[in-house]
């Protein structure tokens, strides 16, 4: 399972987009895109840990909706099982972040 909101404002709540507790995950391939299809973040770490910054520029991504595609390779008693997850992440920032 993956959450659908990120608020990278360093208040300790939802500052990182990370997976919820998981079991039997061997590996993942996570890609997060902006609304124009530009790759913002990519990882193979099952914990994900996206801080809302663009991988290319290192700058914070603006508030808005982002799309992810995540291929998950699970370990099972019958061998590996692959599942593809797709969804949206909403980046929200407090009003004070917009006023800077």
Coordinates of C-alpha atoms in Angstrom, one line a residue, residues 2-3 5 8 10-11 15 17 20 26 30 32 36 39 41 43 45 47-48 56 67 70 73 75 85 87 96:
X2 CA 1.1 3.5 -0.7
X3 CA -0.1 6.8 0.7
X5 CA -0.3 12.7 0.1
X8 CA 7.3 18.2 2.7
X10 CA 9.6 19.6 7.8
X11 CA 6.9 19.4 10.5
X15 CA 7.4 14.8 5.0
X17 CA 6.5 9.7 0.5
X20 CA 3.4 1.6 4.5
X26 CA 12.1 -8.5 -2.9
X30 CA 9.3 3.2 -8.5
X32 CA 7.1 9.4 -10.1
X36 CA 3.6 16.7 -18.1
X39 CA 10.4 12.0 -14.4
X41 CA 12.0 10.7 -8.9
X43 CA 14.1 4.5 -6.8
X45 CA 14.4 1.1 -2.4
X47 CA 11.0 2.3 1.5
X48 CA 10.8 4.8 -1.4
X56 CA 17.1 16.3 -11.9
X67 CA 1.6 10.2 -11.0
X70 CA 5.7 1.1 -9.2
X73 CA 8.6 -8.0 -7.1
X75 CA 8.7 -13.4 -2.8
X85 CA 0.9 -0.3 -8.8
X87 CA -1.7 6.0 -8.6
X96 CA 3.4 30.1 4.5

